[in-house]
PDB file of C-alpha atoms in Angstrom:
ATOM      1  CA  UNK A   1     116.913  81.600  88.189  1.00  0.00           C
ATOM      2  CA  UNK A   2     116.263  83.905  91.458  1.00  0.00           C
ATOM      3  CA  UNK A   3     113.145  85.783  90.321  1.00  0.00           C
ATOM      4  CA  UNK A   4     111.643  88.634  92.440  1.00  0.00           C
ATOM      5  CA  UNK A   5     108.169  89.036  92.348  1.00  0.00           C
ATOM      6  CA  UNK A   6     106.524  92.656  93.760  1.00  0.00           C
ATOM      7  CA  UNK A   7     103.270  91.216  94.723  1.00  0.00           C
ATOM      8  CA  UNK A   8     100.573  91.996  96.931  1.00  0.00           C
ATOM      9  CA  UNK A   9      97.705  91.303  94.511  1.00  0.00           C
ATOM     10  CA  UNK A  10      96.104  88.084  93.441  1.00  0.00           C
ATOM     11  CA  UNK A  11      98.196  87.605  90.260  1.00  0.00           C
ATOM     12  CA  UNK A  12     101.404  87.967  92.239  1.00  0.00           C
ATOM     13  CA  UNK A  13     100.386  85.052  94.392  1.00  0.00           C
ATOM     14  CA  UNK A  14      98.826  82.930  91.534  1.00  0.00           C
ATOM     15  CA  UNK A  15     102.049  83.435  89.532  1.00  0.00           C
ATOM     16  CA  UNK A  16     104.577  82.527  92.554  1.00  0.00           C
ATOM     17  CA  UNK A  17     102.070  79.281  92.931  1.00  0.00           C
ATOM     18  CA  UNK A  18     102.488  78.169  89.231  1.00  0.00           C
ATOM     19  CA  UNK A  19     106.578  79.440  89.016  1.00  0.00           C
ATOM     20  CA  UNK A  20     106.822  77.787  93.133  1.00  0.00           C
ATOM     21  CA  UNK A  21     104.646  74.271  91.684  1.00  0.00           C
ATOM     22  CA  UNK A  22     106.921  73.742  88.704  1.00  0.00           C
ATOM     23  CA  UNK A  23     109.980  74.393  89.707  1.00  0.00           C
ATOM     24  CA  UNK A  24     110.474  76.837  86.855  1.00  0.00           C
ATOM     25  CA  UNK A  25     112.520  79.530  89.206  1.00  0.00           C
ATOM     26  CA  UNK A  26     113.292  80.207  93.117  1.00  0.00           C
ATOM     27  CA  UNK A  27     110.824  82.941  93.623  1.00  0.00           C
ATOM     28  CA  UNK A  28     110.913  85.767  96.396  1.00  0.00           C
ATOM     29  CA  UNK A  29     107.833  87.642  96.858  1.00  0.00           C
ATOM     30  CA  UNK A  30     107.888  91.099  98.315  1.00  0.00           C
ATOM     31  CA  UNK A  31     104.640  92.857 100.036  1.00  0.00           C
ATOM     32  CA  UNK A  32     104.612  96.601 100.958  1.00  0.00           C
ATOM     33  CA  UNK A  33     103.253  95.503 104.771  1.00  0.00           C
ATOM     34  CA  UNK A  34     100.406  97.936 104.157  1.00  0.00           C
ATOM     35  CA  UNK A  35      97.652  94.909 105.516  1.00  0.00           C
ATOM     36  CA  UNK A  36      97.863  93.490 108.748  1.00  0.00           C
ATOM     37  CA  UNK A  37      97.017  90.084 107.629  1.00  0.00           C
ATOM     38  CA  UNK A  38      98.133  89.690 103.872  1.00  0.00           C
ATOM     39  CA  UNK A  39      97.593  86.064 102.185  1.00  0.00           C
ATOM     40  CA  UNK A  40     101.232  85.063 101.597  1.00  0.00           C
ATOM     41  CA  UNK A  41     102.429  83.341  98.349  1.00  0.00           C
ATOM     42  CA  UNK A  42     104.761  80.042  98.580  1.00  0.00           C
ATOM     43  CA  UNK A  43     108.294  80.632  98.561  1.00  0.00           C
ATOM     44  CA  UNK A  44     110.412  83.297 100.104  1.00  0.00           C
ATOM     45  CA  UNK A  45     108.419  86.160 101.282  1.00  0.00           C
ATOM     46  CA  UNK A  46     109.832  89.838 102.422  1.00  0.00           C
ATOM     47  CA  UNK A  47     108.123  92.749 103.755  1.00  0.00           C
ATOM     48  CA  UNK A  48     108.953  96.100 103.572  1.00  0.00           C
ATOM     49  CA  UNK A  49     110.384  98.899 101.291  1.00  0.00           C
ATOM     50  CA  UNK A  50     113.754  98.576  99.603  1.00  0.00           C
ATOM     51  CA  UNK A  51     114.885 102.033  99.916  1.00  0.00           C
ATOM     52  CA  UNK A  52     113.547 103.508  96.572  1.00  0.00           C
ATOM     53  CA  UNK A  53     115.095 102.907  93.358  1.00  0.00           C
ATOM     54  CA  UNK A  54     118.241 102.582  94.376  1.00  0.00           C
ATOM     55  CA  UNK A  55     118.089 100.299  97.385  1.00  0.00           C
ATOM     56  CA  UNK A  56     115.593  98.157  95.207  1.00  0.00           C
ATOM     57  CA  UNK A  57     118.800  97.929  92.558  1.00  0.00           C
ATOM     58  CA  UNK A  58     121.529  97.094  95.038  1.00  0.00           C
ATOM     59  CA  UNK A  59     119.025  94.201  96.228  1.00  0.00           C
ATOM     60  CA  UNK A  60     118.721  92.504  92.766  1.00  0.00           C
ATOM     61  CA  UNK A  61     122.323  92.960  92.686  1.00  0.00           C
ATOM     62  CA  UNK A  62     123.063  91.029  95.911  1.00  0.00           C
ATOM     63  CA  UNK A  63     120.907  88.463  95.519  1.00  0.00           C
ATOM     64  CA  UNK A  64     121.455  87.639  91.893  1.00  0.00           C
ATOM     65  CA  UNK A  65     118.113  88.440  90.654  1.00  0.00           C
ATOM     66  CA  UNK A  66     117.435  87.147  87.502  1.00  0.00           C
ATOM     67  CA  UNK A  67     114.116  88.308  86.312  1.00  0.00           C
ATOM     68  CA  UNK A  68     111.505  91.101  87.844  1.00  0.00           C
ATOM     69  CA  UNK A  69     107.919  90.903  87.934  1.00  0.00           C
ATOM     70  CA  UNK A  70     106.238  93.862  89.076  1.00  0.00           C
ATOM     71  CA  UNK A  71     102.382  92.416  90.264  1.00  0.00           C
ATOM     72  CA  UNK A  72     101.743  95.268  92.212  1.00  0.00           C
ATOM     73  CA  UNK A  73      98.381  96.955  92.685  1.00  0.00           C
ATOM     74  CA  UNK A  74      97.228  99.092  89.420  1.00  0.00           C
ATOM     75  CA  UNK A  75      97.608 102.252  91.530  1.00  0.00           C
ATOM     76  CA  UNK A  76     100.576 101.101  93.252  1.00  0.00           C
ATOM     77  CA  UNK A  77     102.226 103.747  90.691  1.00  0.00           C
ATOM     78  CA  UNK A  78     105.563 104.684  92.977  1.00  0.00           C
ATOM     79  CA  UNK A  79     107.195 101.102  93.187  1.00  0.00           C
ATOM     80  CA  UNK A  80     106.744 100.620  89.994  1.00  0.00           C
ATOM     81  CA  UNK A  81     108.840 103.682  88.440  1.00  0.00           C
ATOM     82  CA  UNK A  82     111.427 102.308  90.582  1.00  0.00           C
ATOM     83  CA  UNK A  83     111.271  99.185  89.747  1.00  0.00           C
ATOM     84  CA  UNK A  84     111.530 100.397  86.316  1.00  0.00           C
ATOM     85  CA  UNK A  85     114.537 102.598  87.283  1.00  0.00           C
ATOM     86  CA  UNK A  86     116.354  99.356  89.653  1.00  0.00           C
ATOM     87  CA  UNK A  87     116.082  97.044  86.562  1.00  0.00           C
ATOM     88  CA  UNK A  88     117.758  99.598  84.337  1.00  0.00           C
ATOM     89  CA  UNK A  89     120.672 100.104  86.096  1.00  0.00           C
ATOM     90  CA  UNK A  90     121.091  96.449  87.553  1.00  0.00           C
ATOM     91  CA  UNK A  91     120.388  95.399  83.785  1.00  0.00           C
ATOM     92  CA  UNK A  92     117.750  92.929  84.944  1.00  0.00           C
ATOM     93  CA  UNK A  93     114.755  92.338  82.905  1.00  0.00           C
ATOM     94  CA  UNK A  94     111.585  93.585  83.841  1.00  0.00           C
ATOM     95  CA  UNK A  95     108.023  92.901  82.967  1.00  0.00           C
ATOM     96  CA  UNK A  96     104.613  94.264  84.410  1.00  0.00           C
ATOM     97  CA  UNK A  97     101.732  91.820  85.368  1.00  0.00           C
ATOM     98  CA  UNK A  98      98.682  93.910  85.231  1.00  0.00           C
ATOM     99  CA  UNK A  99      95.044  92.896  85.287  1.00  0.00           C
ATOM    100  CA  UNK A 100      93.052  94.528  82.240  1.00  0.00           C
ATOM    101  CA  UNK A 101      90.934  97.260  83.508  1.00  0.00           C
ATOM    102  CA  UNK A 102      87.063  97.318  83.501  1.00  0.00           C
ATOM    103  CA  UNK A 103      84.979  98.268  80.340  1.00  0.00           C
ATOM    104  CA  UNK A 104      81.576 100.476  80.850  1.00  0.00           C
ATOM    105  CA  UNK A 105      78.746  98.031  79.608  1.00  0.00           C
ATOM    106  CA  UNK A 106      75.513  98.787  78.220  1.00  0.00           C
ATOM    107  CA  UNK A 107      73.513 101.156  81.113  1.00  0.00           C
ATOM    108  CA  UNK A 108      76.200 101.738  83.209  1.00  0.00           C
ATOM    109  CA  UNK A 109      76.484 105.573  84.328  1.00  0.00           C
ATOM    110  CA  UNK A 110      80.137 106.310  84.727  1.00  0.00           C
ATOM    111  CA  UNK A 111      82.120 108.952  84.948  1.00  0.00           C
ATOM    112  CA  UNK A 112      85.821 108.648  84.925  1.00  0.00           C
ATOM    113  CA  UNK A 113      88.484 110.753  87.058  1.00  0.00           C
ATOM    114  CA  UNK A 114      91.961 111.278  86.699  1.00  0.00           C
ATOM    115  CA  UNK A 115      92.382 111.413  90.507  1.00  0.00           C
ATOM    116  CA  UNK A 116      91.067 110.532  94.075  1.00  0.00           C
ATOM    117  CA  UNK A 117      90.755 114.723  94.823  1.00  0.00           C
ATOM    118  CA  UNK A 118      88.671 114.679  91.782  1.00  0.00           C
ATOM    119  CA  UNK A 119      86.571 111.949  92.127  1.00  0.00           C
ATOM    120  CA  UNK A 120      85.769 113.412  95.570  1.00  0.00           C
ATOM    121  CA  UNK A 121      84.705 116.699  93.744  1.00  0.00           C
ATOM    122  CA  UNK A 122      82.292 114.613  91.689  1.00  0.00           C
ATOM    123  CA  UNK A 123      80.867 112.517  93.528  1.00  0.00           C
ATOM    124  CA  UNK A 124      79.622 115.245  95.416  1.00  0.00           C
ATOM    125  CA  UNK A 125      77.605 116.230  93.308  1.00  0.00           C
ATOM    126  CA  UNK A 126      75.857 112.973  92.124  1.00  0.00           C
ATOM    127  CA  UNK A 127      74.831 111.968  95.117  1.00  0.00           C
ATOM    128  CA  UNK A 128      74.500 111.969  98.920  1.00  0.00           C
ATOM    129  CA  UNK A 129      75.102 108.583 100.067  1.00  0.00           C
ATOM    130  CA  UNK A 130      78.249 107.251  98.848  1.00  0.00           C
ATOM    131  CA  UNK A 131      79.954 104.044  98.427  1.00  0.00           C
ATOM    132  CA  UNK A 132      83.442 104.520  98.527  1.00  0.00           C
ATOM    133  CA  UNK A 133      85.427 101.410  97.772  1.00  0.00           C
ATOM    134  CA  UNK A 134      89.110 103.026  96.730  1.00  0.00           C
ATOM    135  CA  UNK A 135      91.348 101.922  99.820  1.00  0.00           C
ATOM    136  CA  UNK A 136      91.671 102.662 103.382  1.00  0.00           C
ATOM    137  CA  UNK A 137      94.863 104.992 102.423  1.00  0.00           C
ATOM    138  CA  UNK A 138      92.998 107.600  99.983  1.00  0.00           C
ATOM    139  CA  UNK A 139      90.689 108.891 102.675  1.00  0.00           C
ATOM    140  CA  UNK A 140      91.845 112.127 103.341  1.00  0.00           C
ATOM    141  CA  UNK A 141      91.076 113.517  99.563  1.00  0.00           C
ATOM    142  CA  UNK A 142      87.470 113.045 100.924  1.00  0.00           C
ATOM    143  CA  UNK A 143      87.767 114.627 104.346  1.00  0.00           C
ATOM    144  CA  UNK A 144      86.341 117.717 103.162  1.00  0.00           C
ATOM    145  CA  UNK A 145      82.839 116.559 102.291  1.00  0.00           C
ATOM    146  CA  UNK A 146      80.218 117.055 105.177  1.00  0.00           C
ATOM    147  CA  UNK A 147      76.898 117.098 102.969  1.00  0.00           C
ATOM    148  CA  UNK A 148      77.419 113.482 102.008  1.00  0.00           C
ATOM    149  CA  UNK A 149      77.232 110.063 104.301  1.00  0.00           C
ATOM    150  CA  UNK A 150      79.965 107.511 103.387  1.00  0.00           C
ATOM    151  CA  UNK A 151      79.842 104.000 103.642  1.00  0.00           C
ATOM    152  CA  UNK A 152      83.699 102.693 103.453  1.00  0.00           C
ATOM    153  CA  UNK A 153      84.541  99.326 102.483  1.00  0.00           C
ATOM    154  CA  UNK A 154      88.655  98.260 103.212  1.00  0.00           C
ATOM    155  CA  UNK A 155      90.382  94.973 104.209  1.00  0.00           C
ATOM    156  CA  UNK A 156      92.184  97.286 107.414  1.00  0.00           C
ATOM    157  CA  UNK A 157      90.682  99.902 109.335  1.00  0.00           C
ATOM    158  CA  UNK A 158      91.289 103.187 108.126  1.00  0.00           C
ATOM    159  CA  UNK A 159      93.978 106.112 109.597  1.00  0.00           C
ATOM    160  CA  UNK A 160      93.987 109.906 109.710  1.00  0.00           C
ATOM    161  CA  UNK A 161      91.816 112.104 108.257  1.00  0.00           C
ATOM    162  CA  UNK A 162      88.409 110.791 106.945  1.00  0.00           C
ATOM    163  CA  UNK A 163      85.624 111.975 106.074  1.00  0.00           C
ATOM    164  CA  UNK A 164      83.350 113.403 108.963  1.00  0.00           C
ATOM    165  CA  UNK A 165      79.989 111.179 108.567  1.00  0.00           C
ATOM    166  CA  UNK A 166      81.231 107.655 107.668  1.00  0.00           C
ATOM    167  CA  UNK A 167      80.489 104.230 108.413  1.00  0.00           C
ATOM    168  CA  UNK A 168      83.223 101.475 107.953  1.00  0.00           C
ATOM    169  CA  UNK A 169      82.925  97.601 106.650  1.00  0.00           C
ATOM    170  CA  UNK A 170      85.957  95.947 106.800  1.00  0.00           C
ATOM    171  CA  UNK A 171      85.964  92.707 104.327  1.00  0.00           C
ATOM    172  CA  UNK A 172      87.606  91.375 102.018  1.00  0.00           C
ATOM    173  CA  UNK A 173      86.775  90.185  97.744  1.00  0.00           C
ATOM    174  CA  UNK A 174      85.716  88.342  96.240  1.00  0.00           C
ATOM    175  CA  UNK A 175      82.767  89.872  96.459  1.00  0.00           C
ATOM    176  CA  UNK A 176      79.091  88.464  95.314  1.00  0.00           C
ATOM    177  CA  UNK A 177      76.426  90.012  93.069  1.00  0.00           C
ATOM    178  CA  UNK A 178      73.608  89.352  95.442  1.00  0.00           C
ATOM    179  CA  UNK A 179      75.668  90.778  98.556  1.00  0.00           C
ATOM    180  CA  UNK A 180      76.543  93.613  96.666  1.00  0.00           C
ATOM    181  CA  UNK A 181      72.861  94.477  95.181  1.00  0.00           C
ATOM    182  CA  UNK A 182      72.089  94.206  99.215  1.00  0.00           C
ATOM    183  CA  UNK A 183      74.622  96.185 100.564  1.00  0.00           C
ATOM    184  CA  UNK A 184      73.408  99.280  97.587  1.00  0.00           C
ATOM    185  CA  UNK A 185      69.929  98.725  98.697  1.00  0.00           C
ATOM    186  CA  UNK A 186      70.093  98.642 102.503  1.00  0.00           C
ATOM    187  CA  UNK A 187      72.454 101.457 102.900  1.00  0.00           C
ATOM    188  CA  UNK A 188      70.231 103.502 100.050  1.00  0.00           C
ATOM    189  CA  UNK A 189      73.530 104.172  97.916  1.00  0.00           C
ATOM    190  CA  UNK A 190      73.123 106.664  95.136  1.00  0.00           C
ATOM    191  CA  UNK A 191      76.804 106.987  93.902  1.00  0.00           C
ATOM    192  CA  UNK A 192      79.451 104.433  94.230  1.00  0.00           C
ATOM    193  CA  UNK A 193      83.698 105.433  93.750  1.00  0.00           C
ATOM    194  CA  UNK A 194      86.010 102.863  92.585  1.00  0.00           C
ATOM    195  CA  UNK A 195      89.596 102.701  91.336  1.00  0.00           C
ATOM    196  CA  UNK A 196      89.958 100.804  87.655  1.00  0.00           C
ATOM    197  CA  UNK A 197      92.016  98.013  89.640  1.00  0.00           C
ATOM    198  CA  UNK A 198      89.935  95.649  86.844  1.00  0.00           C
ATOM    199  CA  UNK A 199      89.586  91.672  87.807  1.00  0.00           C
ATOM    200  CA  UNK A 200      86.329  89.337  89.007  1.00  0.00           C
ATOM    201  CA  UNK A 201      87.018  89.497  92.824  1.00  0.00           C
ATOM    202  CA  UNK A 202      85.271  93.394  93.102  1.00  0.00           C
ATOM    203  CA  UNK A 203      83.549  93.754  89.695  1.00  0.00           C
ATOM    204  CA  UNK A 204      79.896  92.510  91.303  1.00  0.00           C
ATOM    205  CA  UNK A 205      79.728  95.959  92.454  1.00  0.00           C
ATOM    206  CA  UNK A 206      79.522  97.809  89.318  1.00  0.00           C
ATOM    207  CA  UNK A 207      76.615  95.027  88.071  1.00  0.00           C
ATOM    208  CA  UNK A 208      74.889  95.603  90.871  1.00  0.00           C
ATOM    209  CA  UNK A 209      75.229  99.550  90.581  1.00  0.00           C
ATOM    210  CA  UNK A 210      74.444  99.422  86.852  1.00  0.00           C
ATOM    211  CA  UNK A 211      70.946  97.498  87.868  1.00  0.00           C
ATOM    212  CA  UNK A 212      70.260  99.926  90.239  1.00  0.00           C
ATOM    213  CA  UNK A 213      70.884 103.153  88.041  1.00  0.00           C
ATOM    214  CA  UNK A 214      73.455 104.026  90.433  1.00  0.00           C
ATOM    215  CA  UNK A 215      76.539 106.706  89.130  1.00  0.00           C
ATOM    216  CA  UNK A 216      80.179 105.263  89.281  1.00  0.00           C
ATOM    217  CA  UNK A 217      82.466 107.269  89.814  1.00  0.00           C
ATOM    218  CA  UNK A 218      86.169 105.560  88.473  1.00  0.00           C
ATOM    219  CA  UNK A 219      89.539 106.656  88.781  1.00  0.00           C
ATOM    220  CA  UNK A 220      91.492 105.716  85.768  1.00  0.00           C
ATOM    221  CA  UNK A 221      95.032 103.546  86.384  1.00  0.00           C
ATOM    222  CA  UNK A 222      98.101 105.163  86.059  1.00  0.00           C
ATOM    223  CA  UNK A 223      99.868 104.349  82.808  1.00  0.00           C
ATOM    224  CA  UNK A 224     103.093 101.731  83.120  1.00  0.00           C
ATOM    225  CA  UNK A 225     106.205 103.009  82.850  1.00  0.00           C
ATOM    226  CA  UNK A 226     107.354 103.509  79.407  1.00  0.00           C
ATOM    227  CA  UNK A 227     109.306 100.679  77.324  1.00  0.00           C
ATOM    228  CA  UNK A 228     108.326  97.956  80.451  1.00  0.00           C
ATOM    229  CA  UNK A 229     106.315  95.091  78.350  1.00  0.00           C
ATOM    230  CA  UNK A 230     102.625  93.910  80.334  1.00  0.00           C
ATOM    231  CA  UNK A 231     101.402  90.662  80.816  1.00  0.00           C
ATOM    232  CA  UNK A 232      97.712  90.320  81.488  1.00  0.00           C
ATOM    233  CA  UNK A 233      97.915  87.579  83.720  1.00  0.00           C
ATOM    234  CA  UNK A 234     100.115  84.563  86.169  1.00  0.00           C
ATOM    235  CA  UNK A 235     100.350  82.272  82.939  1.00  0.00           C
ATOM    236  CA  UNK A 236     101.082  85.451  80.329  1.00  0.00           C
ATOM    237  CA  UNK A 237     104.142  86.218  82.951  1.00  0.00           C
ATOM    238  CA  UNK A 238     104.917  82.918  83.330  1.00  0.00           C
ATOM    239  CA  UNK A 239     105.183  81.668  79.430  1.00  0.00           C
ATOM    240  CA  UNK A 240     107.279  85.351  79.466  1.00  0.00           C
ATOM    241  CA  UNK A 241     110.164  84.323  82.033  1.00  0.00           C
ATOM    242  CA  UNK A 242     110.239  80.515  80.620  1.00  0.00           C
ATOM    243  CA  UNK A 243     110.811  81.873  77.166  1.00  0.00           C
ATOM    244  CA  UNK A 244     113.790  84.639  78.694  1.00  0.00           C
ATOM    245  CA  UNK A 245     115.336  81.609  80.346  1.00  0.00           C
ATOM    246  CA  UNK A 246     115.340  78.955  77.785  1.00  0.00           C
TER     247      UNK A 246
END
């Protein structure tokens, strides 16, 4: 079975290793092309957009796709209505392999959002020197800020409007505890921003915030688009597509 996988996360790749290593399917991964230098699954890789809902449809269609697995990003929430809307009208099946989010433990200080502009808005007023770990492409919502210093962590240097005092380190996760309780303390952070994108790789920094008493501000995940069933990880999706194709 030809089985497209919209990847670009770390489940995406770790399912196209297990589906590549036993020869359960002939996998295709597709990456938006929003990092320079992504790390590429085995198999057959394409870059690029498909041309919306439609042009994603006519593509399973002309290459006999079998099975979709949407492993995008959490807040990747535009390619995967259409890949809810492709695999409806090329009557492919569809499933969603999403990471489970991040639960507030015991002394953590957070305070959830519903967007970027509003988690801009608040942390504004928690603090004064702010973490900011959402993505190079959300910068503008925080453009407007000039009584706060940011310190911006993203894998690619950032584009177009940011905000005015700013400092940038580009890495990438997994991340450690101790570098993160070093990187709070030298730059004297007293609010950090996240997205709920959930998984190990970049939860250090919300231990090392709780420790320090430091506010998170979180933007909740969009939902999944309705009727699409979730996996919560490679194997989940995996034991999902062996089952559909018997």
């Amino acid at each position: 079975m030809h089985v497209l996988i919209l990847g670009g996360t770390t489940e995406g790749r770790r399912l196209a290793e297990t589906l590549h290593a036993d020869g359960t399917a002939h996998v295709t991964s597709s990456l938006a092309g929003r990092v320079a230098t992504p790390r590429m699954p085995p198999g057959e890789v394409r870059v690029g957009g498909f041309g919306g809902a439609p042009g994603l449809a006519r593509w399973l269609r002309e290459h006999e796709v079998g099975a979709v697995i949407d492993a995008t990003h959490p807040f990747a929430g535009t390619i995967s209505f259409n890949a809810a809307l492709a695999a409806a009208e090329a009557h492919v099946p569809l499933l969603a392999l999403r990471r489970p989010g991040w639960a507030p433990a015991d002394g953590d200080d957070w305070h959830p959002v519903g967007s970027l502009e509003e988690a801009a808005d608040r942390a504004a007023e928690l603090g004064s020197r702010v973490f900011l770990t959402t993505g190079r492409m959300g910068l503008a919502s925080f453009a407007h800020i000039r009584d706060a210093w940011f310190l911006v962590r993203s894998v690619d240097a950032p584009e177009g409007a940011c905000p005015p005092r700013m400092d940038v380190l580009l890495d990438r996760g997994p991340f450690t505890l101790d570098g993160e309780r070093e990187l709070l303390r030298r730059h004297r952070i007293d609010v950090l921003v996240t997205k709920d994108s959930g998984g190990a790789a970049t939860a250090p920094k919300l231990t090392a915030a709780r420790e320090a008493g430091v506010p998170v501000v979180i933007v909740r995940r969009p939902p999944v688009p309705d009727g699409v069933p979730v996996a919560a990880g490679p194997e989940e999706a995996a034991d999902w597509l062996r089952a559909y194709s018997g």
